[in-house]
Amino acid sequence: MATATLSEFRNEPYTDFSEPANRRGMETALHKVRSELGHEYPLRIGGELISTGDRLVSVNPSKTSEVVGVHHKANADLAKRAVENAYAYFPQWSATPAEERVRMLLDVARILRLRKFEFDAWMVFEAGKTWIEAEAEIAEAIDFCEYYAREMQRLAGPQAVVQLPGEHDEMVYIPLGVGVVIPPWNFPLAILAGMTSAALVSGNTVIIKPSSETPTIAAKFAEVLLEAGFPERSFTLLTGSGSAVGDVLVQHPKTRFVSFTGSRDVGLRINELAAKAQPGQIWIKRVIAEMGGKDAIVVDADSDLEKAVDGVLTSAFGYQGQKCSACSRAIVDAKVYDPFVEKLSAKAKKIKVGPSDDPGNYMGPVISESARKSIEQYIEVGKKEGRVVAGDTAAPEGGYFIPPTIIADVDSKARIFQEEIFGPVLAVTKANSFEHALELANDSQYGLTGAVFSNNAEHLRQAKERFHVGNLYFNRKCTGAMVGAHPFGGFNMSGTDSKAGGPDYLLLFLQAKSVATKV
Ligand code: NAP
């Protein structure tokens, strides 16, 4: 059995695009995917392909005249049908031996690896990812599959329990039932693949409701699941507006759990709706919710300022600041504040913004017209709340581009210090001391990621104890969590701290059963 000899988990290496062969490979993939843009994708419920005629059109945010995919939107009746189908197939799927599910998931990783450049290209076109960001994402998707396959193997084996005299005592993990998986658009492959593969490999049947911004990447991933052997009835790809089908999926009495990643408000709504038992429902629904962030980097007086500037820039403007882990607040000790702001703004002004298929651009577009409007409104608010030291320049045309924007001298009560903007906008705030900097960092309803740049061991010790975030980093950027090394999930309004890519994660998709036999 292939799964008996699984090697130790290792993170998937990133493709080096400075190698001419890799560069050519990526250019070929972009060319091929461009020729496939605009295709139509039906819904897929229990293996049945359904065209509703109610179309969802996804466009290239770098070039909005370019249609990436045309999808069919589900309605409430189809959402109900999807849950019923998943419920009917659950007994069969949950009885499939864990090693078979593990083997399928490893095959998903293998296929993704083979189609790496192609998936990179889809992410460039549909999500506006630069080559490097797309590559980091597919590597993460592969990592999730490899990691959860190993985790399932571990959890399917014998679990340590005390043996009472005269008994044989066991504990086994069994799946929950029908899961609704609702990912965001900003990691349209990795988060979707991570949540879906965790649910499926644990033996649950799944309804995937992809983001309306990135349905084509979801459809491509569904192809991979099928190719790897996941049965057609084990999952449904239910494209459609979250506001139209989300409540139906969450409230359905046969839904057993919801695995959500997205904004605070939608997460809170799901949590509230799921908590109310519906007629015919015989369980308490489980909600795994990973939500927004307002992540801070603290720059201490005694720190390597160049490294701090680079760490803040990468964290704030990688993927246009559209990461839940992105740094949107830099909190800087007064002793180094002025030189820090000067260096930061000088470097930000050199960042190249433009279409993400051109590897010369460090920043691509934001995801949509509504995102651009919302971010631009925040920039207007920010102009009144602080001093613009970068940004406020013309952005390229043809796509949803916004220049990297830095607003200095921002008070901690300012909206741009407190609210998640989810775009390339960084607030910089002065702290009187390290203690004060930590207070400011914790002055947030969120608690997802954070970082500290400091050479002072005592300050790092204090931060480890008091900086209240799910993922804390020292002397490095606050983005780029690696599966296995940095289990990911946040505190407070950032979610239920699921710790994706860590040893606790699969347990969220399972329940433990104790069996005691008198001997
Ligand atoms: P969003 O607007 O909350 O949407 C997330 C998903 O929820 C989408 O698939 C959306 O579908 C769906 N949805 C919308 N309304 C719904 C409803 N009433 N019921 C059920 N589902 C519904 O978030 P987003 O703009 O896609 O993503 C950005 C947010 O995600 C940011 O706040 C970011 O911080 C957060 N995020 C968090 C993490 C983390 O690990 N903590 C990771 C990544 C992103 P439609 O697209 O059809 O509306």
Coordinates of C-alpha atoms in Angstrom, one line a residue, residues 317 345-354 363 372 375-376 379-380 383 388-397 399-407 424-425:
F317 CA 2.4 45.2 -0.4
S345 CA 8.6 55.7 1.7
A346 CA 11.7 55.9 -0.6
K347 CA 11.5 52.1 -1.2
A348 CA 7.7 52.0 -1.6
K349 CA 7.9 54.7 -4.3
K350 CA 10.2 52.4 -6.4
I351 CA 7.7 49.5 -6.4
K352 CA 6.5 48.6 -9.9
V353 CA 2.7 48.2 -10.3
G354 CA 1.1 46.7 -13.4
M363 CA 2.4 44.5 -7.5
R372 CA -10.8 49.3 -5.6
I375 CA -9.7 50.9 -0.8
E376 CA -9.7 54.3 -2.5
I379 CA -7.2 56.2 1.3
E380 CA -9.4 59.4 1.4
K383 CA -5.5 61.5 4.1
V388 CA 0.6 60.5 3.0
V389 CA 4.3 59.6 2.5
A390 CA 3.8 57.2 -0.5
G391 CA 1.0 56.7 -2.9
D392 CA -1.4 59.3 -4.3
T393 CA 0.2 58.8 -7.7
A394 CA -1.5 57.7 -11.0
A395 CA -2.0 54.0 -11.3
P396 CA -1.8 52.1 -14.6
E397 CA -5.0 51.8 -16.6
G399 CA -7.1 47.0 -14.5
Y400 CA -7.9 47.6 -10.9
F401 CA -4.5 49.1 -10.0
I402 CA -3.7 51.1 -6.8
P403 CA -0.2 52.3 -6.0
P404 CA 1.4 51.2 -2.6
T405 CA 0.1 53.8 -0.2
I406 CA 1.7 54.7 3.2
I407 CA 0.1 57.1 5.7
P424 CA -2.1 48.2 -0.4
V425 CA -2.5 50.7 2.4

